[in-house]
mmCIF file with all atom_site columns, C-alpha atoms and ligand atoms in Angstrom:
data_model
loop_
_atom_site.group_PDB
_atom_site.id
_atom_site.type_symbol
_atom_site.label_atom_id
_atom_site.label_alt_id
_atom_site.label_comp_id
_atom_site.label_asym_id
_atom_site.label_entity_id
_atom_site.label_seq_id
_atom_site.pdbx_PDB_ins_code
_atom_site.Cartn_x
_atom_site.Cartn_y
_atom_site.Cartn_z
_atom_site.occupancy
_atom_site.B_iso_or_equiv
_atom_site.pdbx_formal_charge
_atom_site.auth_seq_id
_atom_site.auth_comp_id
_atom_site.auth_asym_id
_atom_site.auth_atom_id
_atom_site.pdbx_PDB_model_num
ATOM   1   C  CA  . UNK A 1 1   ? 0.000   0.000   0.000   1.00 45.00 ? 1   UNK A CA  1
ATOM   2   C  CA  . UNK A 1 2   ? 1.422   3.391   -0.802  1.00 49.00 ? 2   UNK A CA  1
ATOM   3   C  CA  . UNK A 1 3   ? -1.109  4.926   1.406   1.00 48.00 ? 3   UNK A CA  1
ATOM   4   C  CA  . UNK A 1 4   ? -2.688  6.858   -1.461  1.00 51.00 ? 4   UNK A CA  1
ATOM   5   C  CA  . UNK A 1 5   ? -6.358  8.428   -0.064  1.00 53.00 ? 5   UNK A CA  1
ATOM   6   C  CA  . UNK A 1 6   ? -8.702  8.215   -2.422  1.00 51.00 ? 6   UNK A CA  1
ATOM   7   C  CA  . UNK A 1 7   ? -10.800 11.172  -3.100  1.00 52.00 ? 7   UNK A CA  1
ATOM   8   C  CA  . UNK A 1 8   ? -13.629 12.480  -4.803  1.00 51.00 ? 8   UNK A CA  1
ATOM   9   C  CA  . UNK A 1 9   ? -16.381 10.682  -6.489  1.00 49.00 ? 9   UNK A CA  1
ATOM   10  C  CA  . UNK A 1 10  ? -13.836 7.223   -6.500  1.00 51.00 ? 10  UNK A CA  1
ATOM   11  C  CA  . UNK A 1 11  ? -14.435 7.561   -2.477  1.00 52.00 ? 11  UNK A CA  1
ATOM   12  C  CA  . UNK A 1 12  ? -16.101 4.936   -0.626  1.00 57.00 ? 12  UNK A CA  1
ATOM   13  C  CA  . UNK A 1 13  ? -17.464 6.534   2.752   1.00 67.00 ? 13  UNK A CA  1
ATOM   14  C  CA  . UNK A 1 14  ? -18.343 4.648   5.152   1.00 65.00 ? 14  UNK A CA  1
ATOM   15  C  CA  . UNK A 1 15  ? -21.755 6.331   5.005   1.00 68.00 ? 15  UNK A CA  1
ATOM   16  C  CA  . UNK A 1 16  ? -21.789 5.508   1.472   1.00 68.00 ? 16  UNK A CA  1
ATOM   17  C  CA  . UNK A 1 17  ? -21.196 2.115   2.140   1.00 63.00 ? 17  UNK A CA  1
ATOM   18  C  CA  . UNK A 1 18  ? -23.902 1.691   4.914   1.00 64.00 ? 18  UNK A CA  1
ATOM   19  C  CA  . UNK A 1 19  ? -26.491 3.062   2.768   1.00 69.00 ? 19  UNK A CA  1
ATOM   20  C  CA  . UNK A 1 20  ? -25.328 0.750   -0.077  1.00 67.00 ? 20  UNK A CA  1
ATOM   21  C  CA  . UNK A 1 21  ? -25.648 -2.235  2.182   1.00 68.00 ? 21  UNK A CA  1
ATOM   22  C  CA  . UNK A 1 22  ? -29.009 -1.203  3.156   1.00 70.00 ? 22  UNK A CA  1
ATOM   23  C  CA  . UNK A 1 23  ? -30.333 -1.427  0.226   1.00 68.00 ? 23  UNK A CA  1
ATOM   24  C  CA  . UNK A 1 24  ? -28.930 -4.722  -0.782  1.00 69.00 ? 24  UNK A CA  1
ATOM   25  C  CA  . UNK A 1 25  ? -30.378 -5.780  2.246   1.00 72.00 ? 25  UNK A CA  1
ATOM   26  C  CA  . UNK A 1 26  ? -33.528 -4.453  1.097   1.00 73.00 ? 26  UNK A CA  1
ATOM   27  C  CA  . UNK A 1 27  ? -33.719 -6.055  -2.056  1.00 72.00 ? 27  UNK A CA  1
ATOM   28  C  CA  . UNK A 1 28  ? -32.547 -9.445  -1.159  1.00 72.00 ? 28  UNK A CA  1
ATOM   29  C  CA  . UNK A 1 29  ? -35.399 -9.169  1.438   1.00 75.00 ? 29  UNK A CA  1
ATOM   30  C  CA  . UNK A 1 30  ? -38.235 -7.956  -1.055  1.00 76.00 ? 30  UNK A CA  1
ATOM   31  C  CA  . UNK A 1 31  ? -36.743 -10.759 -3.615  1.00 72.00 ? 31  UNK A CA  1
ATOM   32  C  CA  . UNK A 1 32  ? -37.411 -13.197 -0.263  1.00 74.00 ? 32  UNK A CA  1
ATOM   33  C  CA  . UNK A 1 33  ? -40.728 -12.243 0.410   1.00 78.00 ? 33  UNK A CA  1
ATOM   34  C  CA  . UNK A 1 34  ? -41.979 -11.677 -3.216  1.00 74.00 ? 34  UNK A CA  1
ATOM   35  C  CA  . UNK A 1 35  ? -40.836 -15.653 -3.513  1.00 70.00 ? 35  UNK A CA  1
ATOM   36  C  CA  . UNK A 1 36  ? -42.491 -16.598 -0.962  1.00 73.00 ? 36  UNK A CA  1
ATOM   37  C  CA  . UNK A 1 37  ? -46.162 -14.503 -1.191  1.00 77.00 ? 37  UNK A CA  1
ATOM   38  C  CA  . UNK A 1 38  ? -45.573 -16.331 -5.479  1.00 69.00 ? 38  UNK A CA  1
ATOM   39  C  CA  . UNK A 1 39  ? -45.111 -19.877 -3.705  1.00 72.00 ? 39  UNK A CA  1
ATOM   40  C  CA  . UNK A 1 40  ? -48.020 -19.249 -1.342  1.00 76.00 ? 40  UNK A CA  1
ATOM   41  C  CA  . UNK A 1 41  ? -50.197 -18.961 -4.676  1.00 77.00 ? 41  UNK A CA  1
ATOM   42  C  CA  . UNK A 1 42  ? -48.898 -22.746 -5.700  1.00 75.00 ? 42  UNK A CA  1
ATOM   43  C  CA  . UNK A 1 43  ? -52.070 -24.765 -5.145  1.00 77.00 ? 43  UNK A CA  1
ATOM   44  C  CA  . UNK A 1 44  ? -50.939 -27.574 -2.261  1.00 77.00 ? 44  UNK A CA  1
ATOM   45  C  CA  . UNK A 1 45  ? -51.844 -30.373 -4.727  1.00 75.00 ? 45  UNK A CA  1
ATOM   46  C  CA  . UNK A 1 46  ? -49.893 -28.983 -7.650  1.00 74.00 ? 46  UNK A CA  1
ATOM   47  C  CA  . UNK A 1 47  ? -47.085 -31.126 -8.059  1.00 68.00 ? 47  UNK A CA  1
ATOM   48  C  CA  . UNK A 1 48  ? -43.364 -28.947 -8.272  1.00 67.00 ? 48  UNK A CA  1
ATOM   49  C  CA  . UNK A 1 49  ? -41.141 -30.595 -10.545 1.00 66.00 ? 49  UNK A CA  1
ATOM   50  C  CA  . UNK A 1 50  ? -37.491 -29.884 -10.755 1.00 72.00 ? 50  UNK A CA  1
ATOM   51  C  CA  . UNK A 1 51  ? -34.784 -31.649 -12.454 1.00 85.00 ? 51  UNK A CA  1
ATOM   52  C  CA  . UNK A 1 52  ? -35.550 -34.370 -14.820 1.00 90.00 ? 52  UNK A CA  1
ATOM   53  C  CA  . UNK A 1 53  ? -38.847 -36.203 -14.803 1.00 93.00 ? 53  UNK A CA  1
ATOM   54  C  CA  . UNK A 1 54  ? -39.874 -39.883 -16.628 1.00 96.00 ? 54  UNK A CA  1
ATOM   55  C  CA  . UNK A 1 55  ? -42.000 -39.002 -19.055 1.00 97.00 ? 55  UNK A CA  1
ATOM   56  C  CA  . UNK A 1 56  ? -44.474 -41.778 -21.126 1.00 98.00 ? 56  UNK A CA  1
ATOM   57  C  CA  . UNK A 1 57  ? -46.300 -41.056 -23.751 1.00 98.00 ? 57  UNK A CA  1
ATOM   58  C  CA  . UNK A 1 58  ? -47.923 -42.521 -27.231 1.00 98.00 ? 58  UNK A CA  1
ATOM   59  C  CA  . UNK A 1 59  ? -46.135 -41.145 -30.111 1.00 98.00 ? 59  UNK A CA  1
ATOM   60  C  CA  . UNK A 1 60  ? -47.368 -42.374 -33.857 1.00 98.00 ? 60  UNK A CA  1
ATOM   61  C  CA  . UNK A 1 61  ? -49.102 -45.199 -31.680 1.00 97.00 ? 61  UNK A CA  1
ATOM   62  C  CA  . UNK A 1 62  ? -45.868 -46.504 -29.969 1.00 97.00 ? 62  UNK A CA  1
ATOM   63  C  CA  . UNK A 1 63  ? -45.401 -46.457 -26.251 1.00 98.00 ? 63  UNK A CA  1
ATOM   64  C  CA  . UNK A 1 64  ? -42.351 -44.392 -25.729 1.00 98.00 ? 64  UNK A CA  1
ATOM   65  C  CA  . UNK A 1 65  ? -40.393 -42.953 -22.460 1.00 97.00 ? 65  UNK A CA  1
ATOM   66  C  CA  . UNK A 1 66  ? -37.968 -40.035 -22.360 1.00 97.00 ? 66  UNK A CA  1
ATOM   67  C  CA  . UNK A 1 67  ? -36.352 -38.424 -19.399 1.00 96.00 ? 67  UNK A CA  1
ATOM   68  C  CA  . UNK A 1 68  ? -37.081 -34.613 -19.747 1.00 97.00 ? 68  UNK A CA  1
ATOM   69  C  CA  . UNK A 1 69  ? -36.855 -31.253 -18.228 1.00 96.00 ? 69  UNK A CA  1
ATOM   70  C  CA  . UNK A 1 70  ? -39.664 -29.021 -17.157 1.00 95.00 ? 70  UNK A CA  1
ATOM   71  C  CA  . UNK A 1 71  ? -38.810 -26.684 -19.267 1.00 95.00 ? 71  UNK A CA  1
ATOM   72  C  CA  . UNK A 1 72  ? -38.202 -28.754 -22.514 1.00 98.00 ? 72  UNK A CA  1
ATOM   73  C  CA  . UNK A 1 73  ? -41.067 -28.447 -25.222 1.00 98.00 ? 73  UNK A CA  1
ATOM   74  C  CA  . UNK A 1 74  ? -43.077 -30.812 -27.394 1.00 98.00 ? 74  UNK A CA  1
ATOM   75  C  CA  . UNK A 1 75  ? -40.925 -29.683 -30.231 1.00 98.00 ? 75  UNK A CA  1
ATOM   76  C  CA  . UNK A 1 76  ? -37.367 -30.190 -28.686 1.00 98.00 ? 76  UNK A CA  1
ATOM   77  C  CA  . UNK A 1 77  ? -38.239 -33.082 -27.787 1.00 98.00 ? 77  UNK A CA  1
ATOM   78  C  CA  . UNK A 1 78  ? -39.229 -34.756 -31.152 1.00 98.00 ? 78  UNK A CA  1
ATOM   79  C  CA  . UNK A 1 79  ? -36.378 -33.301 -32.941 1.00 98.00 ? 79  UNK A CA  1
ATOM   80  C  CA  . UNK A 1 80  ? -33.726 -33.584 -30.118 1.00 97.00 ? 80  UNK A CA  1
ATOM   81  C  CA  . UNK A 1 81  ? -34.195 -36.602 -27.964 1.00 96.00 ? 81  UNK A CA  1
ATOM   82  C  CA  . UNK A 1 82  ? -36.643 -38.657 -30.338 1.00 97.00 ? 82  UNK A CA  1
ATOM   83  C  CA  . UNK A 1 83  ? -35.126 -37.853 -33.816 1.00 97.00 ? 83  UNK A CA  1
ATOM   84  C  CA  . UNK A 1 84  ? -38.448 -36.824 -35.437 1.00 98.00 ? 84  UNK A CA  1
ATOM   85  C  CA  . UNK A 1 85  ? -36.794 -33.906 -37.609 1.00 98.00 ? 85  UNK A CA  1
ATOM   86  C  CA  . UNK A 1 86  ? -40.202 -33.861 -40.254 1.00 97.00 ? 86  UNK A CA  1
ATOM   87  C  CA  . UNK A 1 87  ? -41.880 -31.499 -37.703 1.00 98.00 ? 87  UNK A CA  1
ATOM   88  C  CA  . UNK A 1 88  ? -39.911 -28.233 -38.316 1.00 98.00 ? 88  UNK A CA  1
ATOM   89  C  CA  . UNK A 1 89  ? -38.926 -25.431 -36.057 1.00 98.00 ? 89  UNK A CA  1
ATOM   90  C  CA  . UNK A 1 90  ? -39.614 -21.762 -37.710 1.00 97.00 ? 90  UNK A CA  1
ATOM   91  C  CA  . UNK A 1 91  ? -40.846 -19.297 -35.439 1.00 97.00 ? 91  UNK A CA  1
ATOM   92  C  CA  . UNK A 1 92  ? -40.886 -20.957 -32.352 1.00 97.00 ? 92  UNK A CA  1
ATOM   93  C  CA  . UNK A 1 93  ? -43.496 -18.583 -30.782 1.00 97.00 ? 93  UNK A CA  1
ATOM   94  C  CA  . UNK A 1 94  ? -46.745 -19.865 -32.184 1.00 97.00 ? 94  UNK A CA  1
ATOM   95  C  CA  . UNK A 1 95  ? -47.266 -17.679 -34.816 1.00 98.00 ? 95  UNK A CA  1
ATOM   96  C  CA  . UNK A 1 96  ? -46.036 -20.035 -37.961 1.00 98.00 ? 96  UNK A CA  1
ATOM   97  C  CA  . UNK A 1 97  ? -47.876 -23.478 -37.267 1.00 98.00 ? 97  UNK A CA  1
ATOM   98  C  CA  . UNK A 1 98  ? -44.492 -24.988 -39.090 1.00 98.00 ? 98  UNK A CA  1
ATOM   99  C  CA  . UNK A 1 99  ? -44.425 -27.267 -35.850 1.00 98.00 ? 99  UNK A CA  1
ATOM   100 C  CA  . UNK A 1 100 ? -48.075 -28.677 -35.632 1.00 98.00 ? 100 UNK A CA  1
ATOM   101 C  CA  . UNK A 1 101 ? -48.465 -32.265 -34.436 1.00 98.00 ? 101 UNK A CA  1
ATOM   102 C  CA  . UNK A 1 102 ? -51.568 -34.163 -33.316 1.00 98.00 ? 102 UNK A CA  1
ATOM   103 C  CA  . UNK A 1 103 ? -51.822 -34.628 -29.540 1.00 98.00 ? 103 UNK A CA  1
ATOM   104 C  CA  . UNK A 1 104 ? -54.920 -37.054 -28.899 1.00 98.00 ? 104 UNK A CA  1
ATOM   105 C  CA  . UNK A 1 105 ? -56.006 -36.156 -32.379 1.00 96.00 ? 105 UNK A CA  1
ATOM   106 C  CA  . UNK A 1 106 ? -56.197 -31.802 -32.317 1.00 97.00 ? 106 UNK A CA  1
ATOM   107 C  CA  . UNK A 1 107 ? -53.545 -29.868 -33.901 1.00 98.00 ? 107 UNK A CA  1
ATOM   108 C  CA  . UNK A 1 108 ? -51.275 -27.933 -31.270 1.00 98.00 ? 108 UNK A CA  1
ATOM   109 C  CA  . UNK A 1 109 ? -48.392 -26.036 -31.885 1.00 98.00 ? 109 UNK A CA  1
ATOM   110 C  CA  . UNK A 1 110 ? -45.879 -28.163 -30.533 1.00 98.00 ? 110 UNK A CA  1
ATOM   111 C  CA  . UNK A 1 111 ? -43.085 -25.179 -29.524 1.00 98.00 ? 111 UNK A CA  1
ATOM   112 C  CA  . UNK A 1 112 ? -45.702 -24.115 -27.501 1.00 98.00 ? 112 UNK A CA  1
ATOM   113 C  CA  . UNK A 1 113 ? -46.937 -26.869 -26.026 1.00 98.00 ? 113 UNK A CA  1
ATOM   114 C  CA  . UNK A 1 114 ? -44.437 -28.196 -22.771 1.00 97.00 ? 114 UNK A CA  1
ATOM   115 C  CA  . UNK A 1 115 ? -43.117 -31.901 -23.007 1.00 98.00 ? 115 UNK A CA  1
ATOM   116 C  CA  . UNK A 1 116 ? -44.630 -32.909 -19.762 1.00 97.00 ? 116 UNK A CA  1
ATOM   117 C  CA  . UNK A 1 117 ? -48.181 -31.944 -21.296 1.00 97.00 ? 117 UNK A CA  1
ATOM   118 C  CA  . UNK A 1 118 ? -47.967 -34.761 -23.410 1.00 98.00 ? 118 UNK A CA  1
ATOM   119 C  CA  . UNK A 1 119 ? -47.970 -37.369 -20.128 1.00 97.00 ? 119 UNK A CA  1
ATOM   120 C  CA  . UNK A 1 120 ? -50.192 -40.366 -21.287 1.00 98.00 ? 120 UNK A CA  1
ATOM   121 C  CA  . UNK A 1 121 ? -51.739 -38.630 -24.140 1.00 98.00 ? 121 UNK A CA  1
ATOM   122 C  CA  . UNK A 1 122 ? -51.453 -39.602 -27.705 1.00 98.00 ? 122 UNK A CA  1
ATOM   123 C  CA  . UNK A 1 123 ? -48.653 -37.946 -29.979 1.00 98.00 ? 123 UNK A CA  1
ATOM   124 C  CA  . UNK A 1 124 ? -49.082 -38.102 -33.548 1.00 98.00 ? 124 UNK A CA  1
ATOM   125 C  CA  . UNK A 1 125 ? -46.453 -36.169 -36.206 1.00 98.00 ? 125 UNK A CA  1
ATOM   126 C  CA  . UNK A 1 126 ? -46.006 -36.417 -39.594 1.00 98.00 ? 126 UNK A CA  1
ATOM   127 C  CA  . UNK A 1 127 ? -43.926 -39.366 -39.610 1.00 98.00 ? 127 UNK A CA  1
ATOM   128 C  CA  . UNK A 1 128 ? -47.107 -41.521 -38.073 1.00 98.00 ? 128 UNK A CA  1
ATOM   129 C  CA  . UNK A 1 129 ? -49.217 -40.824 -41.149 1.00 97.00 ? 129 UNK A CA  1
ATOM   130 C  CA  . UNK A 1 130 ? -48.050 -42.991 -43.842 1.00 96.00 ? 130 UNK A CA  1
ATOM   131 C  CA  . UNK A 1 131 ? -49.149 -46.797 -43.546 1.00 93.00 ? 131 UNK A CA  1
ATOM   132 C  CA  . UNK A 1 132 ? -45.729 -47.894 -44.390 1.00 92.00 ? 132 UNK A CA  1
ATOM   133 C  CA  . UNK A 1 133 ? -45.333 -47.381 -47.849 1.00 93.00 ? 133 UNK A CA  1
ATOM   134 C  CA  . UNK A 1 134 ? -48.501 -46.002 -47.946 1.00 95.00 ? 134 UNK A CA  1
ATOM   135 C  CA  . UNK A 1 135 ? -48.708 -42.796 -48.240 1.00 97.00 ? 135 UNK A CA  1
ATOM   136 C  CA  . UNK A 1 136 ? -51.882 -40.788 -46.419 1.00 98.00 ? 136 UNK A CA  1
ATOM   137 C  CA  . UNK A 1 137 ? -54.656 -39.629 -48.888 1.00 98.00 ? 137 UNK A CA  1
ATOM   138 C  CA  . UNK A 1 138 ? -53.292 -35.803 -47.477 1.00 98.00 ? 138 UNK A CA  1
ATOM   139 C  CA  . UNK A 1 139 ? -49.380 -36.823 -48.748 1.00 98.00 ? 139 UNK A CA  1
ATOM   140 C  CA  . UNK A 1 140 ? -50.237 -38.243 -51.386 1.00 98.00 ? 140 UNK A CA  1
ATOM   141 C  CA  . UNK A 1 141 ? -52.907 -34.833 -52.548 1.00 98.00 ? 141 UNK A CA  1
ATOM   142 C  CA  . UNK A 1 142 ? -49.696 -33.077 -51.869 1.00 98.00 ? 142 UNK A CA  1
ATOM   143 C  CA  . UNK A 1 143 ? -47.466 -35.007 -54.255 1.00 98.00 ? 143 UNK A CA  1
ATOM   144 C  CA  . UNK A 1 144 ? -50.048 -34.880 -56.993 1.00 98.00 ? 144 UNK A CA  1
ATOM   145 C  CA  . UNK A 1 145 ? -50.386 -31.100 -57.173 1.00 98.00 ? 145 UNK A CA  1
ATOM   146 C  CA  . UNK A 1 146 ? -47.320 -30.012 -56.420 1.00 97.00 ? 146 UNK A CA  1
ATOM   147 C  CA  . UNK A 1 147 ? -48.275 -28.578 -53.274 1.00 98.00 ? 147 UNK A CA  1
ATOM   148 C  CA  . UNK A 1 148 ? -45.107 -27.741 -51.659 1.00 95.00 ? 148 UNK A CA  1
ATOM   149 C  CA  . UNK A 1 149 ? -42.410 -25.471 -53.178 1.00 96.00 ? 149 UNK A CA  1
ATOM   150 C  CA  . UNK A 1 150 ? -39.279 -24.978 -50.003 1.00 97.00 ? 150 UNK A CA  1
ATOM   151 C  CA  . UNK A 1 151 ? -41.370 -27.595 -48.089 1.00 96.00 ? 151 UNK A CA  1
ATOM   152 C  CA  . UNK A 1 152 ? -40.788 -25.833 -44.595 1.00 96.00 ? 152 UNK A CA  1
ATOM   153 C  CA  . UNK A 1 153 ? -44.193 -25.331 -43.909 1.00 98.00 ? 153 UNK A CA  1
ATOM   154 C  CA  . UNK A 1 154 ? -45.503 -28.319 -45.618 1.00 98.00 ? 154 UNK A CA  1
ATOM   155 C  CA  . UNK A 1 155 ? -45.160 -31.145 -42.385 1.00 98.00 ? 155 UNK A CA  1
ATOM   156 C  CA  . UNK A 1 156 ? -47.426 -28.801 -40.188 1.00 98.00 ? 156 UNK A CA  1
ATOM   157 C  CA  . UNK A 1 157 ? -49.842 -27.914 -42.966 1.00 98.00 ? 157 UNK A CA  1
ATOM   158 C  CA  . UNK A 1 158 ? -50.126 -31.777 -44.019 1.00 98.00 ? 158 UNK A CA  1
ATOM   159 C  CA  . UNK A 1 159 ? -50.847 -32.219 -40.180 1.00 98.00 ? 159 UNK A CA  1
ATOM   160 C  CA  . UNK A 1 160 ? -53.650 -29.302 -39.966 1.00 98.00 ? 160 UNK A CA  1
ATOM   161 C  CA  . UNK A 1 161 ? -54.781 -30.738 -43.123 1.00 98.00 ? 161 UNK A CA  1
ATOM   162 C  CA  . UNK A 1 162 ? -55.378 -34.109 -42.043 1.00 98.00 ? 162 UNK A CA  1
ATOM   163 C  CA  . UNK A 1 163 ? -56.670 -33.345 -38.892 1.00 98.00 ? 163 UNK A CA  1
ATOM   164 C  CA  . UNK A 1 164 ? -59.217 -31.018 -40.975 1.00 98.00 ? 164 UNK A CA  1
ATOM   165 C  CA  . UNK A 1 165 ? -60.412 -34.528 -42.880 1.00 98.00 ? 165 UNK A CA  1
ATOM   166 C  CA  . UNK A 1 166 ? -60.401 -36.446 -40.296 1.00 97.00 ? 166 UNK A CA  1
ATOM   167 C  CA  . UNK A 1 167 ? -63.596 -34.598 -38.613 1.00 97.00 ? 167 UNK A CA  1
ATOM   168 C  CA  . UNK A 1 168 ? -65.113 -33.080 -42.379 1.00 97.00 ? 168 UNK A CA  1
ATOM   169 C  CA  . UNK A 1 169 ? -63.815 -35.380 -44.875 1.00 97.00 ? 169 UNK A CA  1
ATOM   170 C  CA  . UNK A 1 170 ? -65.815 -33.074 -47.184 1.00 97.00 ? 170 UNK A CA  1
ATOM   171 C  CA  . UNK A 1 171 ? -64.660 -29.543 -46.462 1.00 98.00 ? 171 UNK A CA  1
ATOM   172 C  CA  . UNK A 1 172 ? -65.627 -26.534 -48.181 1.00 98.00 ? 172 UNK A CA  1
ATOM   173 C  CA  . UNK A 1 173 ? -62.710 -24.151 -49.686 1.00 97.00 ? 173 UNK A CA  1
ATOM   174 C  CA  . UNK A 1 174 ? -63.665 -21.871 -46.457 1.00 98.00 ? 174 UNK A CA  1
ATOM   175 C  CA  . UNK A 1 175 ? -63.623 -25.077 -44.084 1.00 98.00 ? 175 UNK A CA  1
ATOM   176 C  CA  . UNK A 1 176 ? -59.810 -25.822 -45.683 1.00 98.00 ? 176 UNK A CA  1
ATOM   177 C  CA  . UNK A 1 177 ? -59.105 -22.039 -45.517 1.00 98.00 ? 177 UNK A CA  1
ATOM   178 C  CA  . UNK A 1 178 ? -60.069 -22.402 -41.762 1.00 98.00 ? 178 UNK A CA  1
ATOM   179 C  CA  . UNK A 1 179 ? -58.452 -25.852 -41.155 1.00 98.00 ? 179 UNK A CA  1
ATOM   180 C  CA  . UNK A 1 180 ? -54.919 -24.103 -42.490 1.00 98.00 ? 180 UNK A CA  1
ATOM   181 C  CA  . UNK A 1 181 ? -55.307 -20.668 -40.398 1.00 97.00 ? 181 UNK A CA  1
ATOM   182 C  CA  . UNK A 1 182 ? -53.060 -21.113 -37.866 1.00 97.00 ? 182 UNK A CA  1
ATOM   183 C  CA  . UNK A 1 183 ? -50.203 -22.443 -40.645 1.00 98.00 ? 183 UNK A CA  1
ATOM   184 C  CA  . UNK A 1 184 ? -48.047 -19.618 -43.174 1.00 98.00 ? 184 UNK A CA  1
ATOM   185 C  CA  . UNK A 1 185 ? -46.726 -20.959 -46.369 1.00 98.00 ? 185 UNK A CA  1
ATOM   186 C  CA  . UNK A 1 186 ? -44.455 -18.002 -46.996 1.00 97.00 ? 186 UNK A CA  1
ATOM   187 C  CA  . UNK A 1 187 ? -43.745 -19.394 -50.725 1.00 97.00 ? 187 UNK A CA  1
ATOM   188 C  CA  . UNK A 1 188 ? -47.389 -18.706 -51.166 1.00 97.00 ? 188 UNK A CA  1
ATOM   189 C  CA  . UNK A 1 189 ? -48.593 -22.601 -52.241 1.00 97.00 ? 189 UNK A CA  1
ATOM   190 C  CA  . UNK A 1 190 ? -52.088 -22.324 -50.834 1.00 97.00 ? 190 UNK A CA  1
ATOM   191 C  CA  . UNK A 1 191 ? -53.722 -22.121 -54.115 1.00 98.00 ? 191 UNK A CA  1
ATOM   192 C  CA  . UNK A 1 192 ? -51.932 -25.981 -54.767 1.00 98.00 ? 192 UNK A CA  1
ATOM   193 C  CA  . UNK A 1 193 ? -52.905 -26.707 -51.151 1.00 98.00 ? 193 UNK A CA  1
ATOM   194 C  CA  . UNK A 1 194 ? -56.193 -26.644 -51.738 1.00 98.00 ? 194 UNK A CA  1
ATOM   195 C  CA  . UNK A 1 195 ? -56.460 -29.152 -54.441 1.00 98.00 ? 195 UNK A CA  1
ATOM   196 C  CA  . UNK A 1 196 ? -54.414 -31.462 -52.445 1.00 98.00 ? 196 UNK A CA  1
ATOM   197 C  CA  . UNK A 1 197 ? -56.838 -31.315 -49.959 1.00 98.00 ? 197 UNK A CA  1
ATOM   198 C  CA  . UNK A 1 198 ? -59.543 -31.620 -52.510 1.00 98.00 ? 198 UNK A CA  1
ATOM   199 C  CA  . UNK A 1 199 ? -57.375 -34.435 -54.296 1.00 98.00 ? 199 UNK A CA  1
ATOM   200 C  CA  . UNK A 1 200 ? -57.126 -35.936 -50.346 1.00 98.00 ? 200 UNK A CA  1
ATOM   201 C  CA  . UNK A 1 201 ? -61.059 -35.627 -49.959 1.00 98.00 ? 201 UNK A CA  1
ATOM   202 C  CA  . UNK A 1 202 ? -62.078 -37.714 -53.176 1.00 97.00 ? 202 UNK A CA  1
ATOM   203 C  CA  . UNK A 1 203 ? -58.977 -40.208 -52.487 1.00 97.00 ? 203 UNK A CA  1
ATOM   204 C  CA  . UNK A 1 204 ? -60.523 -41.235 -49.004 1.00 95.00 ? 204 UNK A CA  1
ATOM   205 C  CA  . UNK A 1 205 ? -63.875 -41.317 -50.349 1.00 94.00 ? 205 UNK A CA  1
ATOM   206 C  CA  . UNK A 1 206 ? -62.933 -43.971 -52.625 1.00 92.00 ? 206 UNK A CA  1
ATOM   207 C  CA  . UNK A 1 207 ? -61.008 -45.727 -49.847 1.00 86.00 ? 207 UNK A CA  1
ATOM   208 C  CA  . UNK A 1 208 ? -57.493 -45.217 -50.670 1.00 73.00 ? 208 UNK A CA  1
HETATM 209 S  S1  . FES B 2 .   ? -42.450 -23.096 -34.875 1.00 97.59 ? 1   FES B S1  1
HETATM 210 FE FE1 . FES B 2 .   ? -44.215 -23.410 -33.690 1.00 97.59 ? 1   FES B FE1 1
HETATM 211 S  S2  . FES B 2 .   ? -45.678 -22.063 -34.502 1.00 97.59 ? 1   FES B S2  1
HETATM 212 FE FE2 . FES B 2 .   ? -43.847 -21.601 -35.603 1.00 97.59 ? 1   FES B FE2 1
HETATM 213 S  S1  . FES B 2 .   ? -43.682 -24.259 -49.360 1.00 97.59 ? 2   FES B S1  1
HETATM 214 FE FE1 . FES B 2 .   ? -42.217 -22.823 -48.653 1.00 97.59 ? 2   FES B FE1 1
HETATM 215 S  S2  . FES B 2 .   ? -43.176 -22.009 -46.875 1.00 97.59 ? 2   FES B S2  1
HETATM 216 FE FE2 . FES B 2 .   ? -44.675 -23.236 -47.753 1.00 97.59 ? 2   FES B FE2 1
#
């Protein structure tokens, strides 16, 4: 030490100090409380998970287990842990429907949908369509008319598609227009979208 005094705004008084240590204090106390008042609002039954959990699940009608986080979605988990890359990440905020899958047989988005939420429920993507080489009457409406250009979007709008047909195997341009809402084909394809789906329609009404 030279026994330099420091001076000037580089000071640190010891009132300075005090009041700087009160406030710490402070916050670490409001942090405390504001932690505990949020737990207080955790129903007693709700079950707290932390660290990894065993989850089981149906995906494309296989019984499957995977050891997740809390915070891992639907998505990351089919294209991370279970290798299901056809379901495509894009916006990952809900907005693009690239990701849709079929959980117990409704379209969700699956970025926005957590892993855990899919605890003995049904998973279907678009690898589970096709009847081995078979191709579903939705694929195959999509191969005949050409209705896929960079093919990003195509997985989730195949999924909305068929979950569309699956309830009105007769839809309406406006019932396909609704059935696709949620999904964005930003190469514009919808025109060839919609005879695929009309293609699909008359392909399961003569059984195929
Ligand atoms: S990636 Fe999920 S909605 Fe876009
Ligand atoms: S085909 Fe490119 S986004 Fe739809």
């Amino acid at each position: 030490m030279d026994g330099k005094k420091i001076e000037g705004s580089d000071a640190l008084s010891r009132r300075g100090f005090l009041k700087s240590a009160g406030v710490a204090a402070a916050a670490t106390t409001l942090i405390h409380e504001t932690r505990k008042s949020l737990e207080s609002t955790i129903p007693s039954d709700a079950t707290v998970m932390r660290g990894e959990s065993e989850l089981k699940f149906k995906l494309n009608g296989k019984e499957v287990t995977a050891k997740v986080a809390p915070s891992l979605t639907l998505l990351e988990l089919l294209r991370e842990k279970m290798d299901l890359t056809g379901t495509k990440q894009v916006c990952d905020r809900g907005a693009c429907g690239a990701c849709t899958v079929h959980l117990d047989g409704r379209t969700v988005n699956s970025c926005l949908l957590l892993a855990v939420d899919a605890s003995g429920r049904n998973v279907t993507t678009v690898e589970g369509l096709a009847q081995g080489e078979q191709l579903h009457p939705v694929q195959q409406g999509f191969v005949e008319e050409d209705a896929m250009q960079c093919g990003f979007c195509t997985p989730g709008m195949v999924m909305s598609c068929a979950a569309l047909l699956a309830k009105n195997p007769k839809p309406t341009r406006a019932d396909c227009a609704e059935g696709i809402s949620g999904n964005i084909c930003r190469c514009g394809t919808y025109l060839n979208i919609f005879r695929a789906m009309d293609r699909a329609s008359a392909l399961m009404k003569a059984g195929k």
